[in-house]
CSV table of C-alpha atoms and ligand atoms in Angstrom, one decimal:
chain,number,residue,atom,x,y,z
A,73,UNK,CA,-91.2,-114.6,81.3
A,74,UNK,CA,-93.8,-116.4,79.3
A,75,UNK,CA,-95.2,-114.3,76.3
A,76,UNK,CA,-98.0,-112.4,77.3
A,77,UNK,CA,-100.5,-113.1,73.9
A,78,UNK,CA,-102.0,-109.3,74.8
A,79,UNK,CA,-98.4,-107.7,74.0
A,80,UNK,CA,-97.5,-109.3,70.8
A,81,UNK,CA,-97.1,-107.8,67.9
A,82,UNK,CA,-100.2,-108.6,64.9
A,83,UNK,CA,-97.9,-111.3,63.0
A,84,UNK,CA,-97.4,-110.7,59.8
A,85,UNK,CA,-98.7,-114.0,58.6
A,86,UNK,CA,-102.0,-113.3,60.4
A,87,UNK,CA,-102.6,-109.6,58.6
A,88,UNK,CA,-100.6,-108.7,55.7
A,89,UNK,CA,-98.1,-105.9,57.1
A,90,UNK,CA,-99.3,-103.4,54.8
A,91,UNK,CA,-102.8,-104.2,56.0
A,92,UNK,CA,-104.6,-102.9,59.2
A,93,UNK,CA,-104.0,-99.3,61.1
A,94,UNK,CA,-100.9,-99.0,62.0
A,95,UNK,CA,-99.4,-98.8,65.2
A,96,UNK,CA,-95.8,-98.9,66.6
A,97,UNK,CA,-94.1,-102.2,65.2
A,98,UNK,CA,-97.7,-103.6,65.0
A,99,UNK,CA,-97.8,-103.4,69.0
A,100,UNK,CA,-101.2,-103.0,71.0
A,101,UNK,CA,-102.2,-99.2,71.7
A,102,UNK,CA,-102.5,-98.7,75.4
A,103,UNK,CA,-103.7,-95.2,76.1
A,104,UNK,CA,-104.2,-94.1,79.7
A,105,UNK,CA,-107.2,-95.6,81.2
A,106,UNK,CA,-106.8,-98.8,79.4
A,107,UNK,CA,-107.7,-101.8,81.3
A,108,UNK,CA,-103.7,-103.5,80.8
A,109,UNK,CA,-102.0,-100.3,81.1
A,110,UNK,CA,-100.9,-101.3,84.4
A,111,UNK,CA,-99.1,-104.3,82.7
A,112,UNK,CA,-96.8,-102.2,80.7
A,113,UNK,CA,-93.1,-102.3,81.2
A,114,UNK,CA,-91.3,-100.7,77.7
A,115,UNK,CA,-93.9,-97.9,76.0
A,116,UNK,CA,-93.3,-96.6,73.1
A,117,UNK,CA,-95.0,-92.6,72.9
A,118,UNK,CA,-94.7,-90.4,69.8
A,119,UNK,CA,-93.9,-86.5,70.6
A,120,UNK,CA,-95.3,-85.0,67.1
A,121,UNK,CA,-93.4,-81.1,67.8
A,122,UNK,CA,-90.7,-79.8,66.3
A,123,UNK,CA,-91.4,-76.2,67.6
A,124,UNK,CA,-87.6,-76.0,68.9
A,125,UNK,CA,-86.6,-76.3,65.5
A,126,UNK,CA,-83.9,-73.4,64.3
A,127,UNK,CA,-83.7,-74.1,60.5
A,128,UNK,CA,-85.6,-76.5,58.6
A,129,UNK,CA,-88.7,-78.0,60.1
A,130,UNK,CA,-90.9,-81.2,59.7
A,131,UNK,CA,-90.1,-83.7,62.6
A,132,UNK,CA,-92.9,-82.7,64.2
A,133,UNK,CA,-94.5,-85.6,61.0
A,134,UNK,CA,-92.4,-88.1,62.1
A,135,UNK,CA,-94.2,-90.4,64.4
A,136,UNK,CA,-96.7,-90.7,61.9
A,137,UNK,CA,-94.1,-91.6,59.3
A,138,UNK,CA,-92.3,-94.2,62.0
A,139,UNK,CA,-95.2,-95.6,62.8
A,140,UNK,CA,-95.8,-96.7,58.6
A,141,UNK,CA,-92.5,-97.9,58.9
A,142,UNK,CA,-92.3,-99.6,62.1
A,143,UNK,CA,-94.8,-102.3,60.1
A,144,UNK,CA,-92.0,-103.9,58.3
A,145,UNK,CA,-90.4,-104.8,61.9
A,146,UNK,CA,-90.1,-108.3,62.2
A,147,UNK,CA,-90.6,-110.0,66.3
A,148,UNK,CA,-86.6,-111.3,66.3
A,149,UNK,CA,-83.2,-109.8,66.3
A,150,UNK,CA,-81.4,-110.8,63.5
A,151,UNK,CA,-77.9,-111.4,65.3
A,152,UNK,CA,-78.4,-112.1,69.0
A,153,UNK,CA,-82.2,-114.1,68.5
A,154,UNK,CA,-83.4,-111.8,71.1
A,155,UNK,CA,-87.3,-111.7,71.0
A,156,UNK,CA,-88.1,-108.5,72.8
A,157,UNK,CA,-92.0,-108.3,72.7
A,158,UNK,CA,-91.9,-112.1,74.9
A,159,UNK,CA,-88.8,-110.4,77.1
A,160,UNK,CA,-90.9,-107.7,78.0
A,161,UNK,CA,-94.6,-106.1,77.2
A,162,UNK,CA,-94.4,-103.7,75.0
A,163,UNK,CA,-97.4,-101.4,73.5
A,164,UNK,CA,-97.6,-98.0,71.7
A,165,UNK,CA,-99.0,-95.3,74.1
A,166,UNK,CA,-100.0,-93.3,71.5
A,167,UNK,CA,-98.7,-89.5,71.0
A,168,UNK,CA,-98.1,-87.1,73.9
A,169,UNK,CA,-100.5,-84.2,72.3
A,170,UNK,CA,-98.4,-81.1,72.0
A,171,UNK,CA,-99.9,-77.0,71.8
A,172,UNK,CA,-97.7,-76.2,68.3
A,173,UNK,CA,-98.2,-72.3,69.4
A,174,UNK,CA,-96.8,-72.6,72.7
A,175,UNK,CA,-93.4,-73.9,73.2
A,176,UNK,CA,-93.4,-73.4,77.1
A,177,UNK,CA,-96.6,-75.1,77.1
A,178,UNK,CA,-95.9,-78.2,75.0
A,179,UNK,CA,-92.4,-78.8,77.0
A,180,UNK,CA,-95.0,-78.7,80.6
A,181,UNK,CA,-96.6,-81.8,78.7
A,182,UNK,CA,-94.5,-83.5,77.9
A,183,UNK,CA,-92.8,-83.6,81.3
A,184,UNK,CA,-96.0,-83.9,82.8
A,185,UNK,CA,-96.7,-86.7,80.6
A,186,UNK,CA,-93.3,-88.5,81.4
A,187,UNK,CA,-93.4,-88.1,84.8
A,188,UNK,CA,-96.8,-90.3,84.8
A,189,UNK,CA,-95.2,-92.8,83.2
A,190,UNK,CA,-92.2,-93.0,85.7
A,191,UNK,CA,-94.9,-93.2,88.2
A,192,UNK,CA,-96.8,-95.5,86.5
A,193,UNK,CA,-93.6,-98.0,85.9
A,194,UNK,CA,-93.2,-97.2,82.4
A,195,UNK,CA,-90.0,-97.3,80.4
A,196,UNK,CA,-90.5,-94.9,77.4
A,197,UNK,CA,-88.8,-94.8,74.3
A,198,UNK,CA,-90.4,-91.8,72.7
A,199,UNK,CA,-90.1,-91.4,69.1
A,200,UNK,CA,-89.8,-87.5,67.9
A,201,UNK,CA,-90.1,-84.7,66.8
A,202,UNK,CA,-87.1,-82.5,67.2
A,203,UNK,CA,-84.5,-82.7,69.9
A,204,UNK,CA,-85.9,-80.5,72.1
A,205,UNK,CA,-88.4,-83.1,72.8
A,206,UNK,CA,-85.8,-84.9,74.9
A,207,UNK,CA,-85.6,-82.6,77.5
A,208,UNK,CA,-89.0,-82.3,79.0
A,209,UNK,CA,-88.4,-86.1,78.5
A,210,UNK,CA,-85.4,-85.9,81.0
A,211,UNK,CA,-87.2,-83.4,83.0
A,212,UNK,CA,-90.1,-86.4,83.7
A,213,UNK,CA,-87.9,-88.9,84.2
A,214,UNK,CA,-85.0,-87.0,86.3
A,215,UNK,CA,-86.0,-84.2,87.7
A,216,UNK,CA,-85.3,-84.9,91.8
A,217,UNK,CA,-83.8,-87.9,91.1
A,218,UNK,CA,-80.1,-88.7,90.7
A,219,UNK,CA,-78.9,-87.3,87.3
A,220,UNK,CA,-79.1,-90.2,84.6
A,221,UNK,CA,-75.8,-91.1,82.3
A,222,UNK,CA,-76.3,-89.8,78.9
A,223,UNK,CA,-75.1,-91.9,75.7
A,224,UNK,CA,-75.6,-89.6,72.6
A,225,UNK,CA,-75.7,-90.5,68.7
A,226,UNK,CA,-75.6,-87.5,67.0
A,227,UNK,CA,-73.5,-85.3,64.5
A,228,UNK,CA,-74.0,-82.3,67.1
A,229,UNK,CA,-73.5,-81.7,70.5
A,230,UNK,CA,-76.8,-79.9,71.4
A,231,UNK,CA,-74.9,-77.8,74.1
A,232,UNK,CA,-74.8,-74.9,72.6
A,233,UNK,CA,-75.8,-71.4,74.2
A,234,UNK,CA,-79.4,-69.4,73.4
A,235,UNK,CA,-79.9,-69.0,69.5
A,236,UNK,CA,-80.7,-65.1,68.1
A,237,UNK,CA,-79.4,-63.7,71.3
A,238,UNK,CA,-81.8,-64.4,73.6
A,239,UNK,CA,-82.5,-67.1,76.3
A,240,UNK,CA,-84.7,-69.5,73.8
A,241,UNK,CA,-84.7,-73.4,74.3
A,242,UNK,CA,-84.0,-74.9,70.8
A,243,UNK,CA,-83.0,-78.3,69.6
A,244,UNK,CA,-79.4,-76.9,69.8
A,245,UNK,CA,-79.0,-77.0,73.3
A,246,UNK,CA,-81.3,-79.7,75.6
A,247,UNK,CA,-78.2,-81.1,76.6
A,248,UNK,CA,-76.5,-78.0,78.1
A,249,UNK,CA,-79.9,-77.4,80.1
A,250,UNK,CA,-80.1,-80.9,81.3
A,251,UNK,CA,-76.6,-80.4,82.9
A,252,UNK,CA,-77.5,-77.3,84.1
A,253,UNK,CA,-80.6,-78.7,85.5
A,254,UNK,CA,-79.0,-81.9,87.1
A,255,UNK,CA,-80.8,-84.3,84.7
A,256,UNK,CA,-78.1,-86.0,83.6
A,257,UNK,CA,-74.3,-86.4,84.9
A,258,UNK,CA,-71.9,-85.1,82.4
A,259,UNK,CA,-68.9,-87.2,83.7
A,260,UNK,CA,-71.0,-90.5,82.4
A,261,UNK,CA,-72.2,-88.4,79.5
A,262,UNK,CA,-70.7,-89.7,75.7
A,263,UNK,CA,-71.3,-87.8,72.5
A,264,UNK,CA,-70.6,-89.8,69.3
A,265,UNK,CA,-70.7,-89.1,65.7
A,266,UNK,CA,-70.0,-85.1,66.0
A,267,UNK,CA,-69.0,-83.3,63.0
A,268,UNK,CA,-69.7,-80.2,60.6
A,269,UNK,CA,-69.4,-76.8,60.3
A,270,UNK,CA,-70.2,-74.5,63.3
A,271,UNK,CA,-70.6,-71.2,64.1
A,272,UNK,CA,-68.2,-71.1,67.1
A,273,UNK,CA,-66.6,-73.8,69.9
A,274,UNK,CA,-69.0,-72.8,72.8
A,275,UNK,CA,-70.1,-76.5,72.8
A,276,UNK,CA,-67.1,-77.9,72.8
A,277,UNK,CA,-66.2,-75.3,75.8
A,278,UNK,CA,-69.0,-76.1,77.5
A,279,UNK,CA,-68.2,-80.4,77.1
A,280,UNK,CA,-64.5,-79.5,78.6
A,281,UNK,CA,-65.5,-77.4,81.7
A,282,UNK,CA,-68.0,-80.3,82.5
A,283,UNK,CA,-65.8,-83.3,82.2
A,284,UNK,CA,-68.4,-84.4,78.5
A,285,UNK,CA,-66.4,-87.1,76.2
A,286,UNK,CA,-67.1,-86.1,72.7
A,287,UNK,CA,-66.2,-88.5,69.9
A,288,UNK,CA,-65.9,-86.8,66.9
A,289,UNK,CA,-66.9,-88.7,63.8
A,290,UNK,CA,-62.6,-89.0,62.5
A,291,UNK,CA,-62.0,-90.3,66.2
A,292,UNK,CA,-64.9,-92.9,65.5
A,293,UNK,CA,-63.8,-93.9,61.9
A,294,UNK,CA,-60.0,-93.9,63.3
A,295,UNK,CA,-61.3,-96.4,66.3
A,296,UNK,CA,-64.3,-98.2,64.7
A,297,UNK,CA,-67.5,-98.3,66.5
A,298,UNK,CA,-66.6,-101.7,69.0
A,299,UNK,CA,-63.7,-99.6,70.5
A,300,UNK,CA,-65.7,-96.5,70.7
A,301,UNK,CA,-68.9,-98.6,72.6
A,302,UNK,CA,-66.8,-100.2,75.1
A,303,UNK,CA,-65.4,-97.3,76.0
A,304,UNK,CA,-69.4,-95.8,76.2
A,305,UNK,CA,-70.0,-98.7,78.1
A,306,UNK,CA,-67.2,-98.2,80.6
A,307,UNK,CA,-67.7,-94.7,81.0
A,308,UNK,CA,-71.6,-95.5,82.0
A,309,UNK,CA,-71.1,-98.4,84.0
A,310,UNK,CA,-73.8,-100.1,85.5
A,311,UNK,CA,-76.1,-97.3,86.7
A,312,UNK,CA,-79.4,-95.8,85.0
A,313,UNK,CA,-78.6,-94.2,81.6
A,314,UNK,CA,-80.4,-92.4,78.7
A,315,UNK,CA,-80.1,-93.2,75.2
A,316,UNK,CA,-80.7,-90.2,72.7
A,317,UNK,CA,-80.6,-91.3,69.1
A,318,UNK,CA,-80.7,-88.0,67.0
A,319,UNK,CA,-81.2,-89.7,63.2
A,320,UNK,CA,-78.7,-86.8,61.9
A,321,UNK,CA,-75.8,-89.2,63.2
A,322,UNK,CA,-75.9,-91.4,60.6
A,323,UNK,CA,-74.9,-90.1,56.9
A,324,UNK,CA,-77.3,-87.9,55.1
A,325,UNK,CA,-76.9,-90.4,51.8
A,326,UNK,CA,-78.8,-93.1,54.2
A,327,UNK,CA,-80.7,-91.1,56.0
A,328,UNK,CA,-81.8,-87.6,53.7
A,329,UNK,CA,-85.0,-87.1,55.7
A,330,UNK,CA,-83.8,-84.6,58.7
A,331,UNK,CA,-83.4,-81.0,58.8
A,332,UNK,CA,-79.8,-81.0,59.7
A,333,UNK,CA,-77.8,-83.2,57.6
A,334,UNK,CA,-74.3,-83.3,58.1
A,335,UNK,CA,-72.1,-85.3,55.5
A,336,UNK,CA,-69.4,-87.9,56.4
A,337,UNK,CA,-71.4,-89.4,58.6
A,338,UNK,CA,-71.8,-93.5,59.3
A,339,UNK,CA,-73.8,-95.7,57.1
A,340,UNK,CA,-76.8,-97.6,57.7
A,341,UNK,CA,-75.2,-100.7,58.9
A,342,UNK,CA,-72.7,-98.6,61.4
A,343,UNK,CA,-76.0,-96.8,62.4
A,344,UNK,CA,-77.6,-100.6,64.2
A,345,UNK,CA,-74.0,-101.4,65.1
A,346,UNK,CA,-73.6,-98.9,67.4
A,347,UNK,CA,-76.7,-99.5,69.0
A,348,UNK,CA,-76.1,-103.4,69.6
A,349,UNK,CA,-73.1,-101.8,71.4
A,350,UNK,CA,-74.6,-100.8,74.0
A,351,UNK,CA,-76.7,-103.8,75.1
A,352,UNK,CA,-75.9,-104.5,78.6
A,353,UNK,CA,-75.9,-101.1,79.9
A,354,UNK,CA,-79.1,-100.0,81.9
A,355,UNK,CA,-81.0,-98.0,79.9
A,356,UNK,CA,-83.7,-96.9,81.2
A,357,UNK,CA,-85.7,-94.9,78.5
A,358,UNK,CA,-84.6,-93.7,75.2
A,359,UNK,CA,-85.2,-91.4,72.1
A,360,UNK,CA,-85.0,-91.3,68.3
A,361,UNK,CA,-86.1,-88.0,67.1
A,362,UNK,CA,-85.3,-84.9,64.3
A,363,UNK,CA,-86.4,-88.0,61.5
A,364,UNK,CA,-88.2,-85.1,58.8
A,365,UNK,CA,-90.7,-87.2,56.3
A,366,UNK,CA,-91.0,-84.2,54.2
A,367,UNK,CA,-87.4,-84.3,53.5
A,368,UNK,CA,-87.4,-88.4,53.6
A,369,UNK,CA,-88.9,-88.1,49.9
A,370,UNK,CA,-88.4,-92.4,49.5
A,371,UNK,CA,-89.1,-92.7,52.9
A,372,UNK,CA,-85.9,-94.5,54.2
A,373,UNK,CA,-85.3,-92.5,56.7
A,374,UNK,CA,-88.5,-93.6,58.2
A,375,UNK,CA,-87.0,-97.3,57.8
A,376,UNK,CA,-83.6,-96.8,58.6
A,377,UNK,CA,-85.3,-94.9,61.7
A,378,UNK,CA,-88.0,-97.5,62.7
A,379,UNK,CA,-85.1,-99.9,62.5
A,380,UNK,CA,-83.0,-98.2,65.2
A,381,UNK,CA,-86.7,-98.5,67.4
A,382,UNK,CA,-86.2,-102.2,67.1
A,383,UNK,CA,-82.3,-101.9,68.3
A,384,UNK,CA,-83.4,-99.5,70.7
A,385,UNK,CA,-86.4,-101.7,72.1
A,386,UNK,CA,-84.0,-105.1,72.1
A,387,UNK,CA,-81.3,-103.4,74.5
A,388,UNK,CA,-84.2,-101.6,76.4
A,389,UNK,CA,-85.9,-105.3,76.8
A,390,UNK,CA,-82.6,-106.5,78.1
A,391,UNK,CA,-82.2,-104.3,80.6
A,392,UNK,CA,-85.5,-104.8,82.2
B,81,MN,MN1,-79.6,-83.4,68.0
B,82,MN,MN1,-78.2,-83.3,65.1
C-alpha cells in the first residue's frame, strides 16, 4: 500500500514533538462524521473509566497521560523496520465518553461504541482505563459472532467471582464474564505473567474447568518469553484473537504507575519482547489499560505504556 500522506504521523522534524496538541503517536483525530473516517483501518480510542476499579483508582487519567507519551513514538520499528502508519491508516478516534456515575451505563457505551466500529471496518486498539473496559470492548466486537482467542499479559487472571458478595462487574473478572458470555473461546485463551498474593484459587478453578492456559510468572522466567509465545502462538493458531495488555504484567520497579502492582514481575525490555512475539497471529483489536498517572509520579509508565501501543499497532498493522 502506498502511504496515505492523510494518515501519517506530524514528523517530528516538521513540529518539535513536544510542540502541537497532542494526539495518539502524533496520528490525525478522526471522530465520527469525519470526512476520511471511512478510510480508517487500525483506530486507536481512549476509554477514560476506571469505575470497575476495586482498590486504588486513577486509570480512568490514562489516555490523557498516553496520549503525552505517545509523542516520543517514532514512525519505525526498531528491530523488524516495520513502518506501520504506511502498512495501514491509522488515526486516533478520540475518547469513547463514559457516565463516571453509572457503571451499567458506561459499559452500554462502550459496547455501543465498539460495535460501530466493527460495522464501520475498524480495528480498535483502545487504550484504558481499568480492565473492565475490555469487556464491553469484547461485547462490541464479539457478541453473535464466533468467540475470539484471547492472549493475556497480565499478573492476574481477571476470572475471579463477584467482589463484596454480590453480583458486581469489576476489573477482577471481565474475563470470567466473557467466557460466560461466549466472547472469547477459552481453549485458545493464554494468560501470562500471573503472580501475587490472592485471596483464594477460584480463578485458577475457574481456568481448569474451562480448558484456560495460565502461565505463571516462575513458568515464564523458567521458559523465557520465545518458548512461552510460540506456544501462545500455537495455541491461537490462525483464527481472529484479542490482545489484552494489562500494564500490571510488567514489574512495578518499571512500571509504578497502576493501582495493582505486583512484584517479580518482567522488565521493560521483556515487557516489548513479548509483544513482538506475537506478530503473525491475527489480531484483530487490542487493549492496554489499568496504566494510573497519579501513581506514574515520573511518568514512565506512561512511556513504558505508549511504547507497548507502538508494539501493539506494528503486529495489529501486520495482520491487516
Ligand atoms: Mn487486569
Ligand atoms: Mn492486573
Amino acid at each position: 500500500m502506498t502511504a496515505d500522506p492523510f494518515f501519517q504521523p506530524i514528523p517530528g522534524m516538521t513540529l518539535p514533538r513536544f510542540a502541537g496538541v497532542p494526539t495518539f503517536m502524533r496520528l490525525p483525530l478522526v471522530e465520527p462524521g469525519h470526512p476520511r473516517r471511512g478510510d480508517v483501518q487500525i483506530g486507536l480510542v481512549g476509554l477514560p473509566w476506571d469505575g470497575g476499579t476495586s482498590n486504588r483508582p486513577g486509570a480512568r487519567h490514562g489516555p490523557r497521560a498516553l496520549r503525552d507519551a505517545s509523542t516520543m513514538v517514532r514512525a519505525q520499528h526498531p528491530v523488524s523496520g516495520l513502518r506501520p502508519f504506511e502498512t495501514a491508516r491509522c488515526a486516533d478516534l478520540g475518547d469513547i465518553g463514559p457516565n463516571p456515575v453509572d457503571l451499567g451505563d458506561t459499559l452500554a457505551r462502550i459496547e455501543t461504541a465498539m460495535a460501530g466500529l466493527r460495522a464501520e471496518g475498524i480495528r480498535p486498539l483502545s487504550v484504558g482505563g481499568d480492565h473492565l473496559c475490555t469487556l464491553p470492548v469484547l461485547r462490541g466486537l464479539a457478541r453473535g459472532a464466533a468467540p475470539l482467542g484471547l492472549v493475556h499479559f497480565d499478573s492476574h487472571t481477571d476470572l475471579f467471582p463477584a467482589y463484596f458478595g454480590g453480583t458486581a462487574l469489576t476489573h477482577g473478572n471481565p474475563f470470567r464474564v466473557a467466557v460466560e458470555e461466549g466472547l472469547i473461546d477459552p481453549r485458545r485463551t493464554i494468560q501470562i505473567g500471573i503472580r501475587g498474593t490472592a485471596y483464594d484459587s477460584a480463578d485458577r478453578d475457574f481456568a481448569k474447568a474451562h480448558g484456560i492456559r495460565i502461565v505463571t510468572i516462575e513458568e515464564f522466567f523458567a521458559r523465557g518469553a520465545a518458548d512461552v509465545m510460540a506456544e501462545a502462538r500455537d495455541l491461537l493458531g490462525d483464527r481472529p484473537a484479542f490482545c489484552s495488555y494489562d500494564i500490571d504484567f510488567v514489574d512495578p520497579a518499571f512500571a509504578p504507575g497502576t493501582g495493582t502492582p505486583e512484584v517479580g514481575g518482567p522488565n521493560s525490555f521483556q515487557a516489548l519482547e513479548v509483544v513482538r512475539g506475537i506478530a503473525g497471529l491475527n489480531i484483530v483489536a487490542a487493549d492496554l489499560v489499568e496504566v494510573s498517572p497519579p501513581f506514574d509520579l515520573g511518568g514512565g509508565t506512561a512511556w513504558l505504556g505508549a511504547s507497548i501501543l507502538f508494539e501493539m499497532l506494528c503486529v495489529m498493522a501486520e495482520a491487516i
